[in-house]
């Protein structure tokens, strides 16, 4: 029996030699033509790389010739005018005006969230008994939860910050959404920049830069707006500093017959592009207030981050009218001669009421007449159920408390009051009964407790009764 032998394996092929570059024969022209060229800087809005902390880099304006052409063009772009509404489009994003006063939209709003309700179990269809995913719960800028951004902003005290780039990177690092990035800047300014009341009241305000504001921790409105703009740009946000007039500290309305003054500009705020829309933000007024004695009080006012252009138009008049962001631009005369609104407190905003949906819209109401007072929530997604709200009452000169009843038809709380000869009409919120939280107190419970239990009140709005 013969034995089969395996043939030997074929010889392994060797690796080809590396290619020979003809650098010597081609000369320097070849080297220049094949030299490595880095990729161009991506345009604004493209690939977003983390901001690398760089220390002691001076601030440069967008007109700097070293800025890429596309970036300079985008930063120089002014806010576009409001789009023209097609004839077939009926919903409106701004309140409908009736005799110059905003009213509720004629469209049926989505039903309010009743947080006390429970899903109904239906045996035949288990899917219908499942609660909707969290993402499907209605939300918007007005009712958005900013607690995460606000908490993150408090982690960067000014004394621990080495540069604007370092600060911008730290503030923006956990957030993908531009709204959260803008909000964390807004809140950080409240915690770390104080209004320079001494220089303001002495008329000795000096020019500031974002770097000098960060170093000193002091600013007036221009410094707040400039630092907000710079940090926003470092986070790749489209943001502008807006100059104009503000009806802030020291403002006095014109008396009857007093001539219209020339247009003035002594305030600054910001315009920023968020959620595919331009928004107005006032980080200075959001950080705190000057008291009557000229003392600065750091008092967070978050409604200046979410206010609509119509709200801004009451107290802000930009030098460039394109920054009004309203369908119809107002003139200086219309702005400065507009009647005063009722006095609205910080608690009014804290409890989620809308300043454009409060009635009457003017501060002064006629004497000895029936006047209708009403107030509505800031957002139609916020629950209006008794169990989720505090009872509202109207008081005349600190007495005769009358509760407001909720109207489903008008989406707000209403009371008709016969005004006195003089004095004030004040809107209150009952926040406690016998030192216990009064959320969910209804009119029946109020009438039962009135005169028998102690109640705590928070003032929301004040009107003055005058002879008209």
GROMACS .gro file of C-alpha atoms in nm:
model
  468
    1UNK     CA    1   0.000   0.000   0.000
    2UNK     CA    2   0.149   0.323  -0.120
    3UNK     CA    3   0.165   0.633   0.102
    4UNK     CA    4   0.041   0.971  -0.027
    5UNK     CA    5   0.261   1.262   0.049
    6UNK     CA    6   0.132   1.627   0.066
    7UNK     CA    7   0.300   1.856  -0.184
    8UNK     CA    8   0.501   2.140  -0.035
    9UNK     CA    9   0.319   2.479  -0.002
   10UNK     CA   10   0.383   2.739  -0.267
   11UNK     CA   11   0.637   3.006  -0.179
   12UNK     CA   12   0.489   3.316   0.009
   13UNK     CA   13   0.477   3.630  -0.198
   14UNK     CA   14   0.677   3.915  -0.057
   15UNK     CA   15   0.533   4.259   0.024
   16UNK     CA   16   0.559   4.515  -0.251
   17UNK     CA   17   0.817   4.784  -0.190
   18UNK     CA   18   0.681   5.123  -0.070
   19UNK     CA   19   0.609   5.372  -0.347
   20UNK     CA   20   0.890   5.608  -0.428
   21UNK     CA   21   0.788   5.975  -0.419
   22UNK     CA   22   0.969   6.164  -0.686
   23UNK     CA   23   1.040   6.456  -0.460
   24UNK     CA   24   1.392   6.492  -0.579
   25UNK     CA   25   1.305   6.475  -0.946
   26UNK     CA   26   0.991   6.688  -0.917
   27UNK     CA   27   1.153   6.958  -0.704
   28UNK     CA   28   0.991   7.208  -0.464
   29UNK     CA   29   0.688   7.266  -0.690
   30UNK     CA   30   0.575   6.911  -0.623
   31UNK     CA   31   0.615   6.951  -0.247
   32UNK     CA   32   0.408   7.269  -0.247
   33UNK     CA   33   0.133   7.114  -0.457
   34UNK     CA   34   0.107   6.809  -0.229
   35UNK     CA   35   0.150   6.983   0.106
   36UNK     CA   36  -0.114   6.908   0.372
   37UNK     CA   37  -0.391   7.167   0.388
   38UNK     CA   38  -0.612   7.165   0.700
   39UNK     CA   39  -0.990   7.157   0.646
   40UNK     CA   40  -1.172   7.492   0.655
   41UNK     CA   41  -1.341   7.616   0.974
   42UNK     CA   42  -1.701   7.487   0.974
   43UNK     CA   43  -1.967   7.761   0.938
   44UNK     CA   44  -2.178   7.866   1.240
   45UNK     CA   45  -2.451   7.610   1.306
   46UNK     CA   46  -2.247   7.319   1.168
   47UNK     CA   47  -2.040   7.069   1.362
   48UNK     CA   48  -2.009   7.189   1.721
   49UNK     CA   49  -1.682   7.110   1.894
   50UNK     CA   50  -1.639   7.165   2.266
   51UNK     CA   51  -1.513   7.507   2.361
   52UNK     CA   52  -1.152   7.466   2.475
   53UNK     CA   53  -1.063   7.692   2.767
   54UNK     CA   54  -0.814   7.953   2.652
   55UNK     CA   55  -0.685   8.204   2.900
   56UNK     CA   56  -0.642   8.579   2.856
   57UNK     CA   57  -0.771   8.597   2.500
   58UNK     CA   58  -0.900   8.950   2.431
   59UNK     CA   59  -1.256   8.993   2.312
   60UNK     CA   60  -1.281   9.059   1.941
   61UNK     CA   61  -1.571   9.205   1.755
   62UNK     CA   62  -1.741   9.033   1.463
   63UNK     CA   63  -1.590   9.287   1.229
   64UNK     CA   64  -1.237   9.148   1.300
   65UNK     CA   65  -1.076   9.047   0.973
   66UNK     CA   66  -0.955   8.724   1.134
   67UNK     CA   67  -1.310   8.597   1.171
   68UNK     CA   68  -1.410   8.352   0.893
   69UNK     CA   69  -1.623   8.510   0.624
   70UNK     CA   70  -1.931   8.289   0.681
   71UNK     CA   71  -1.920   8.343   1.057
   72UNK     CA   72  -1.890   8.719   1.019
   73UNK     CA   73  -2.183   8.726   0.777
   74UNK     CA   74  -2.407   8.525   1.008
   75UNK     CA   75  -2.322   8.728   1.317
   76UNK     CA   76  -2.388   9.051   1.130
   77UNK     CA   77  -2.731   8.936   1.018
   78UNK     CA   78  -3.016   9.132   1.175
   79UNK     CA   79  -3.328   8.954   1.299
   80UNK     CA   80  -3.564   8.881   1.010
   81UNK     CA   81  -3.904   9.049   1.009
   82UNK     CA   82  -4.198   8.843   1.132
   83UNK     CA   83  -4.314   8.610   0.854
   84UNK     CA   84  -4.626   8.693   0.662
   85UNK     CA   85  -4.911   8.470   0.774
   86UNK     CA   86  -5.070   8.273   0.486
   87UNK     CA   87  -5.439   8.332   0.427
   88UNK     CA   88  -5.516   7.969   0.507
   89UNK     CA   89  -5.340   7.983   0.843
   90UNK     CA   90  -5.562   8.066   1.141
   91UNK     CA   91  -5.371   8.004   1.467
   92UNK     CA   92  -5.191   8.310   1.605
   93UNK     CA   93  -4.885   8.309   1.831
   94UNK     CA   94  -4.956   8.654   1.974
   95UNK     CA   95  -5.272   8.753   2.163
   96UNK     CA   96  -5.561   8.878   1.949
   97UNK     CA   97  -5.628   9.245   2.009
   98UNK     CA   98  -5.971   9.389   2.073
   99UNK     CA   99  -5.978   9.767   2.110
  100UNK     CA  100  -5.603   9.749   2.171
  101UNK     CA  101  -5.635   9.494   2.453
  102UNK     CA  102  -5.512   9.132   2.420
  103UNK     CA  103  -5.782   8.870   2.462
  104UNK     CA  104  -5.791   8.494   2.446
  105UNK     CA  105  -5.765   8.330   2.106
  106UNK     CA  106  -6.093   8.228   1.948
  107UNK     CA  107  -5.941   7.887   1.884
  108UNK     CA  108  -6.017   7.624   2.144
  109UNK     CA  109  -5.698   7.580   2.352
  110UNK     CA  110  -5.577   7.235   2.447
  111UNK     CA  111  -5.739   7.110   2.769
  112UNK     CA  112  -5.547   7.207   3.085
  113UNK     CA  113  -5.354   6.941   3.269
  114UNK     CA  114  -5.552   6.822   3.569
  115UNK     CA  115  -5.278   6.686   3.789
  116UNK     CA  116  -5.535   6.537   4.027
  117UNK     CA  117  -5.692   6.313   3.761
  118UNK     CA  118  -5.610   5.946   3.712
  119UNK     CA  119  -5.613   5.737   3.392
  120UNK     CA  120  -5.928   5.531   3.336
  121UNK     CA  121  -5.875   5.157   3.311
  122UNK     CA  122  -6.052   4.995   3.016
  123UNK     CA  123  -6.029   4.616   3.007
  124UNK     CA  124  -6.102   4.586   2.636
  125UNK     CA  125  -5.811   4.809   2.535
  126UNK     CA  126  -5.515   4.812   2.771
  127UNK     CA  127  -5.326   5.061   2.554
  128UNK     CA  128  -5.585   5.330   2.615
  129UNK     CA  129  -5.534   5.294   2.991
  130UNK     CA  130  -5.160   5.362   2.964
  131UNK     CA  131  -5.047   5.708   3.068
  132UNK     CA  132  -4.899   5.913   2.781
  133UNK     CA  133  -4.520   5.932   2.760
  134UNK     CA  134  -4.362   6.231   2.928
  135UNK     CA  135  -4.258   6.374   2.592
  136UNK     CA  136  -4.624   6.403   2.487
  137UNK     CA  137  -4.720   6.626   2.780
  138UNK     CA  138  -4.773   6.977   2.637
  139UNK     CA  139  -4.491   7.218   2.714
  140UNK     CA  140  -4.351   7.545   2.586
  141UNK     CA  141  -4.106   7.816   2.681
  142UNK     CA  142  -4.364   7.969   2.917
  143UNK     CA  143  -4.411   7.657   3.132
  144UNK     CA  144  -4.076   7.486   3.078
  145UNK     CA  145  -3.892   7.353   3.385
  146UNK     CA  146  -3.555   7.530   3.411
  147UNK     CA  147  -3.458   7.387   3.750
  148UNK     CA  148  -3.166   7.187   3.608
  149UNK     CA  149  -3.017   7.485   3.424
  150UNK     CA  150  -3.071   7.715   3.722
  151UNK     CA  151  -2.904   7.469   3.960
  152UNK     CA  152  -2.609   7.422   3.723
  153UNK     CA  153  -2.557   7.798   3.698
  154UNK     CA  154  -2.498   7.816   4.073
  155UNK     CA  155  -2.198   7.580   4.048
  156UNK     CA  156  -1.967   7.844   3.897
  157UNK     CA  157  -1.902   8.130   4.142
  158UNK     CA  158  -1.727   8.420   3.974
  159UNK     CA  159  -1.422   8.396   4.202
  160UNK     CA  160  -1.344   8.049   4.064
  161UNK     CA  161  -1.365   8.150   3.696
  162UNK     CA  162  -1.037   8.212   3.512
  163UNK     CA  163  -1.164   8.325   3.172
  164UNK     CA  164  -1.477   8.378   2.967
  165UNK     CA  165  -1.393   8.074   2.755
  166UNK     CA  166  -1.355   7.861   3.065
  167UNK     CA  167  -1.688   7.987   3.201
  168UNK     CA  168  -1.874   7.934   2.873
  169UNK     CA  169  -1.747   7.577   2.844
  170UNK     CA  170  -1.841   7.492   3.201
  171UNK     CA  171  -2.188   7.640   3.180
  172UNK     CA  172  -2.277   7.484   2.844
  173UNK     CA  173  -2.111   7.143   2.889
  174UNK     CA  174  -2.415   6.936   3.007
  175UNK     CA  175  -2.670   7.092   2.770
  176UNK     CA  176  -2.755   7.021   2.407
  177UNK     CA  177  -3.054   7.256   2.378
  178UNK     CA  178  -2.981   7.622   2.302
  179UNK     CA  179  -3.265   7.729   2.531
  180UNK     CA  180  -3.093   7.570   2.831
  181UNK     CA  181  -2.761   7.729   2.735
  182UNK     CA  182  -2.921   8.072   2.719
  183UNK     CA  183  -3.102   8.015   3.047
  184UNK     CA  184  -2.786   7.908   3.232
  185UNK     CA  185  -2.616   8.235   3.126
  186UNK     CA  186  -2.920   8.436   3.237
  187UNK     CA  187  -2.921   8.272   3.581
  188UNK     CA  188  -2.543   8.288   3.625
  189UNK     CA  189  -2.553   8.667   3.579
  190UNK     CA  190  -2.809   8.693   3.860
  191UNK     CA  191  -2.582   8.500   4.099
  192UNK     CA  192  -2.253   8.667   4.010
  193UNK     CA  193  -2.296   9.020   3.871
  194UNK     CA  194  -2.426   9.302   4.092
  195UNK     CA  195  -2.571   9.625   3.959
  196UNK     CA  196  -2.324   9.913   3.998
  197UNK     CA  197  -2.572  10.139   4.175
  198UNK     CA  198  -2.304  10.373   4.308
  199UNK     CA  199  -2.167  10.461   3.964
  200UNK     CA  200  -2.516  10.478   3.813
  201UNK     CA  201  -2.655  10.718   4.072
  202UNK     CA  202  -2.339  10.932   4.065
  203UNK     CA  203  -2.354  10.959   3.684
  204UNK     CA  204  -2.006  10.809   3.662
  205UNK     CA  205  -2.068  10.495   3.457
  206UNK     CA  206  -1.754  10.385   3.271
  207UNK     CA  207  -1.735  10.185   2.950
  208UNK     CA  208  -1.715   9.812   3.019
  209UNK     CA  209  -1.615   9.499   2.832
  210UNK     CA  210  -1.719   9.140   2.904
  211UNK     CA  211  -1.373   9.081   3.052
  212UNK     CA  212  -1.392   9.383   3.284
  213UNK     CA  213  -1.744   9.288   3.396
  214UNK     CA  214  -1.628   8.936   3.479
  215UNK     CA  215  -1.328   9.074   3.670
  216UNK     CA  216  -1.518   9.334   3.875
  217UNK     CA  217  -1.850   9.160   3.926
  218UNK     CA  218  -2.020   9.498   3.874
  219UNK     CA  219  -2.218   9.627   3.577
  220UNK     CA  220  -2.504   9.842   3.462
  221UNK     CA  221  -2.742   9.726   3.192
  222UNK     CA  222  -2.484   9.751   2.913
  223UNK     CA  223  -2.243   9.529   3.104
  224UNK     CA  224  -2.509   9.263   3.165
  225UNK     CA  225  -2.613   9.262   2.798
  226UNK     CA  226  -2.253   9.262   2.674
  227UNK     CA  227  -2.151   8.968   2.892
  228UNK     CA  228  -2.468   8.776   2.798
  229UNK     CA  229  -2.387   8.834   2.430
  230UNK     CA  230  -2.023   8.726   2.464
  231UNK     CA  231  -2.099   8.408   2.657
  232UNK     CA  232  -2.374   8.325   2.409
  233UNK     CA  233  -2.137   8.363   2.115
  234UNK     CA  234  -1.883   8.137   2.286
  235UNK     CA  235  -2.161   7.877   2.309
  236UNK     CA  236  -2.234   7.919   1.936
  237UNK     CA  237  -2.566   8.101   1.994
  238UNK     CA  238  -2.697   8.377   1.769
  239UNK     CA  239  -2.735   8.670   2.006
  240UNK     CA  240  -2.724   9.051   1.986
  241UNK     CA  241  -2.697   9.336   2.232
  242UNK     CA  242  -2.987   9.578   2.187
  243UNK     CA  243  -2.979   9.943   2.294
  244UNK     CA  244  -3.280  10.161   2.360
  245UNK     CA  245  -3.505  10.316   2.624
  246UNK     CA  246  -3.635  10.134   2.930
  247UNK     CA  247  -3.909  10.241   3.172
  248UNK     CA  248  -3.705  10.134   3.470
  249UNK     CA  249  -3.567  10.302   3.782
  250UNK     CA  250  -3.644  10.674   3.791
  251UNK     CA  251  -3.892  10.667   3.506
  252UNK     CA  252  -4.184  10.908   3.544
  253UNK     CA  253  -4.482  10.899   3.306
  254UNK     CA  254  -4.571  11.219   3.126
  255UNK     CA  255  -4.832  11.440   3.284
  256UNK     CA  256  -5.142  11.538   3.092
  257UNK     CA  257  -5.056  11.800   2.833
  258UNK     CA  258  -4.681  11.756   2.875
  259UNK     CA  259  -4.495  11.756   2.539
  260UNK     CA  260  -4.341  11.440   2.405
  261UNK     CA  261  -3.966  11.437   2.478
  262UNK     CA  262  -3.702  11.345   2.226
  263UNK     CA  263  -3.620  10.978   2.196
  264UNK     CA  264  -3.366  10.864   2.454
  265UNK     CA  265  -3.146  10.557   2.484
  266UNK     CA  266  -3.017  10.456   2.826
  267UNK     CA  267  -3.087  10.086   2.855
  268UNK     CA  268  -2.960   9.762   2.697
  269UNK     CA  269  -3.089   9.406   2.665
  270UNK     CA  270  -3.052   9.111   2.426
  271UNK     CA  271  -3.214   8.948   2.125
  272UNK     CA  272  -3.145   8.576   2.084
  273UNK     CA  273  -3.247   8.304   1.837
  274UNK     CA  274  -3.408   8.007   2.016
  275UNK     CA  275  -3.642   7.735   1.890
  276UNK     CA  276  -3.635   7.882   1.537
  277UNK     CA  277  -3.763   8.218   1.663
  278UNK     CA  278  -3.614   8.543   1.785
  279UNK     CA  279  -3.669   8.620   2.154
  280UNK     CA  280  -3.599   8.919   2.378
  281UNK     CA  281  -3.417   8.877   2.708
  282UNK     CA  282  -3.327   9.136   2.974
  283UNK     CA  283  -3.053   8.987   3.196
  284UNK     CA  284  -3.012   9.313   3.389
  285UNK     CA  285  -3.374   9.337   3.505
  286UNK     CA  286  -3.373   8.961   3.554
  287UNK     CA  287  -3.083   8.980   3.800
  288UNK     CA  288  -3.226   9.224   4.054
  289UNK     CA  289  -3.383   9.563   4.125
  290UNK     CA  290  -3.292   9.906   4.256
  291UNK     CA  291  -3.505   9.991   4.557
  292UNK     CA  292  -3.656  10.332   4.615
  293UNK     CA  293  -3.351  10.430   4.817
  294UNK     CA  294  -3.115  10.344   4.534
  295UNK     CA  295  -2.993  10.020   4.694
  296UNK     CA  296  -2.946   9.718   4.469
  297UNK     CA  297  -3.129   9.400   4.569
  298UNK     CA  298  -3.034   9.074   4.398
  299UNK     CA  299  -3.383   8.944   4.325
  300UNK     CA  300  -3.423   8.686   4.050
  301UNK     CA  301  -3.692   8.781   3.796
  302UNK     CA  302  -3.710   8.488   3.550
  303UNK     CA  303  -4.005   8.632   3.356
  304UNK     CA  304  -3.754   8.859   3.178
  305UNK     CA  305  -3.622   8.542   3.012
  306UNK     CA  306  -3.959   8.426   2.875
  307UNK     CA  307  -4.146   8.753   2.813
  308UNK     CA  308  -4.308   8.796   2.473
  309UNK     CA  309  -4.221   9.088   2.240
  310UNK     CA  310  -4.557   9.247   2.328
  311UNK     CA  311  -4.464   9.241   2.697
  312UNK     CA  312  -4.124   9.388   2.622
  313UNK     CA  313  -4.284   9.662   2.415
  314UNK     CA  314  -4.453   9.804   2.723
  315UNK     CA  315  -4.126   9.893   2.893
  316UNK     CA  316  -3.855   9.864   2.622
  317UNK     CA  317  -3.813  10.071   2.307
  318UNK     CA  318  -3.514   9.970   2.090
  319UNK     CA  319  -3.322  10.229   1.891
  320UNK     CA  320  -3.337   9.988   1.596
  321UNK     CA  321  -3.711   9.921   1.549
  322UNK     CA  322  -3.644   9.581   1.387
  323UNK     CA  323  -3.571   9.451   1.737
  324UNK     CA  324  -3.930   9.511   1.846
  325UNK     CA  325  -4.012   9.171   1.691
  326UNK     CA  326  -4.383   9.257   1.670
  327UNK     CA  327  -4.607   9.233   1.361
  328UNK     CA  328  -4.655   9.611   1.369
  329UNK     CA  329  -4.382   9.844   1.490
  330UNK     CA  330  -4.468  10.109   1.748
  331UNK     CA  331  -4.349  10.468   1.728
  332UNK     CA  332  -4.169  10.651   2.005
  333UNK     CA  333  -4.478  10.862   2.068
  334UNK     CA  334  -4.701  10.556   2.103
  335UNK     CA  335  -4.455  10.397   2.342
  336UNK     CA  336  -4.393  10.697   2.566
  337UNK     CA  337  -4.759  10.806   2.575
  338UNK     CA  338  -4.901  10.460   2.643
  339UNK     CA  339  -5.116  10.455   2.961
  340UNK     CA  340  -4.959  10.305   3.270
  341UNK     CA  341  -5.035   9.941   3.345
  342UNK     CA  342  -5.149   9.832   3.693
  343UNK     CA  343  -4.874   9.774   3.947
  344UNK     CA  344  -4.773   9.409   3.912
  345UNK     CA  345  -4.560   9.237   4.177
  346UNK     CA  346  -4.300   8.964   4.145
  347UNK     CA  347  -4.547   8.718   4.302
  348UNK     CA  348  -4.781   8.777   4.008
  349UNK     CA  349  -4.516   8.625   3.779
  350UNK     CA  350  -4.408   8.366   4.034
  351UNK     CA  351  -4.755   8.210   4.041
  352UNK     CA  352  -4.776   8.201   3.661
  353UNK     CA  353  -5.018   8.478   3.561
  354UNK     CA  354  -4.998   8.669   3.233
  355UNK     CA  355  -4.956   9.050   3.250
  356UNK     CA  356  -5.118   9.097   2.909
  357UNK     CA  357  -5.429   8.904   3.012
  358UNK     CA  358  -5.508   9.099   3.328
  359UNK     CA  359  -5.807   9.334   3.328
  360UNK     CA  360  -5.827   9.629   3.348
  361UNK     CA  361  -5.509   9.680   3.150
  362UNK     CA  362  -5.458  10.035   3.281
  363UNK     CA  363  -5.358  10.149   3.628
  364UNK     CA  364  -5.640  10.399   3.687
  365UNK     CA  365  -6.003  10.285   3.712
  366UNK     CA  366  -6.311  10.511   3.741
  367UNK     CA  367  -6.482  10.573   4.074
  368UNK     CA  368  -6.830  10.445   4.169
  369UNK     CA  369  -6.878  10.213   3.873
  370UNK     CA  370  -6.897   9.840   3.820
  371UNK     CA  371  -6.558   9.737   3.684
  372UNK     CA  372  -6.472   9.388   3.568
  373UNK     CA  373  -6.144   9.250   3.704
  374UNK     CA  374  -5.993   8.931   3.562
  375UNK     CA  375  -5.666   8.743   3.542
  376UNK     CA  376  -5.545   8.438   3.347
  377UNK     CA  377  -5.258   8.194   3.361
  378UNK     CA  378  -4.947   8.266   3.159
  379UNK     CA  379  -4.968   7.944   2.960
  380UNK     CA  380  -5.263   7.737   2.842
  381UNK     CA  381  -5.077   7.420   2.943
  382UNK     CA  382  -5.087   7.517   3.313
  383UNK     CA  383  -5.368   7.360   3.513
  384UNK     CA  384  -5.657   7.585   3.616
  385UNK     CA  385  -5.820   7.327   3.845
  386UNK     CA  386  -5.900   7.443   4.200
  387UNK     CA  387  -5.687   7.163   4.343
  388UNK     CA  388  -5.377   7.298   4.165
  389UNK     CA  389  -5.421   7.668   4.238
  390UNK     CA  390  -5.455   7.926   4.512
  391UNK     CA  391  -5.774   8.124   4.560
  392UNK     CA  392  -5.772   8.483   4.432
  393UNK     CA  393  -5.957   8.765   4.607
  394UNK     CA  394  -6.014   9.133   4.532
  395UNK     CA  395  -5.994   9.387   4.814
  396UNK     CA  396  -6.107   9.749   4.822
  397UNK     CA  397  -5.884   9.962   5.044
  398UNK     CA  398  -5.770   9.656   5.241
  399UNK     CA  399  -6.117   9.521   5.324
  400UNK     CA  400  -6.425   9.361   5.169
  401UNK     CA  401  -6.242   9.060   5.023
  402UNK     CA  402  -6.435   8.915   4.728
  403UNK     CA  403  -6.321   8.584   4.571
  404UNK     CA  404  -6.277   8.554   4.195
  405UNK     CA  405  -6.461   8.270   4.020
  406UNK     CA  406  -6.305   8.079   3.733
  407UNK     CA  407  -6.476   8.105   3.392
  408UNK     CA  408  -6.424   7.810   3.160
  409UNK     CA  409  -6.550   8.018   2.867
  410UNK     CA  410  -6.291   8.291   2.915
  411UNK     CA  411  -6.015   8.081   3.065
  412UNK     CA  412  -5.959   8.309   3.364
  413UNK     CA  413  -6.074   8.423   3.709
  414UNK     CA  414  -6.332   8.704   3.712
  415UNK     CA  415  -6.503   8.941   3.958
  416UNK     CA  416  -6.721   9.249   3.903
  417UNK     CA  417  -6.646   9.518   4.161
  418UNK     CA  418  -6.828   9.843   4.239
  419UNK     CA  419  -6.540  10.083   4.288
  420UNK     CA  420  -6.529  10.332   4.580
  421UNK     CA  421  -6.485  10.710   4.556
  422UNK     CA  422  -6.107  10.676   4.594
  423UNK     CA  423  -5.835  10.444   4.713
  424UNK     CA  424  -5.694  10.122   4.572
  425UNK     CA  425  -5.826   9.793   4.441
  426UNK     CA  426  -5.582   9.509   4.510
  427UNK     CA  427  -5.568   9.155   4.379
  428UNK     CA  428  -5.449   8.907   4.642
  429UNK     CA  429  -5.366   8.538   4.651
  430UNK     CA  430  -5.442   8.340   4.968
  431UNK     CA  431  -5.133   8.129   5.025
  432UNK     CA  432  -5.201   7.998   5.377
  433UNK     CA  433  -5.486   7.922   5.619
  434UNK     CA  434  -5.390   7.873   5.985
  435UNK     CA  435  -5.026   7.870   5.872
  436UNK     CA  436  -5.094   7.575   5.639
  437UNK     CA  437  -5.050   7.584   5.262
  438UNK     CA  438  -5.378   7.697   5.107
  439UNK     CA  439  -5.335   7.541   4.762
  440UNK     CA  440  -5.670   7.394   4.656
  441UNK     CA  441  -5.882   7.627   4.871
  442UNK     CA  442  -6.211   7.695   4.688
  443UNK     CA  443  -6.472   7.966   4.736
  444UNK     CA  444  -6.685   7.752   4.968
  445UNK     CA  445  -6.383   7.679   5.188
  446UNK     CA  446  -6.291   8.048   5.192
  447UNK     CA  447  -6.639   8.157   5.302
  448UNK     CA  448  -6.632   7.894   5.577
  449UNK     CA  449  -6.288   8.001   5.704
  450UNK     CA  450  -6.342   8.377   5.669
  451UNK     CA  451  -6.344   8.540   6.011
  452UNK     CA  452  -6.267   8.212   6.185
  453UNK     CA  453  -5.915   8.127   6.074
  454UNK     CA  454  -5.602   8.329   6.007
  455UNK     CA  455  -5.512   8.372   5.641
  456UNK     CA  456  -5.192   8.470   5.467
  457UNK     CA  457  -5.206   8.691   5.157
  458UNK     CA  458  -4.970   8.778   4.873
  459UNK     CA  459  -5.037   9.092   4.671
  460UNK     CA  460  -5.039   9.041   4.294
  461UNK     CA  461  -5.168   9.362   4.134
  462UNK     CA  462  -5.292   9.709   4.234
  463UNK     CA  463  -5.522   9.958   4.059
  464UNK     CA  464  -5.588  10.316   4.170
  465UNK     CA  465  -5.943  10.457   4.179
  466UNK     CA  466  -5.971  10.810   4.040
  467UNK     CA  467  -6.234  11.053   3.918
  468UNK     CA  468  -6.233  11.028   3.538
   0.00000   0.00000   0.00000
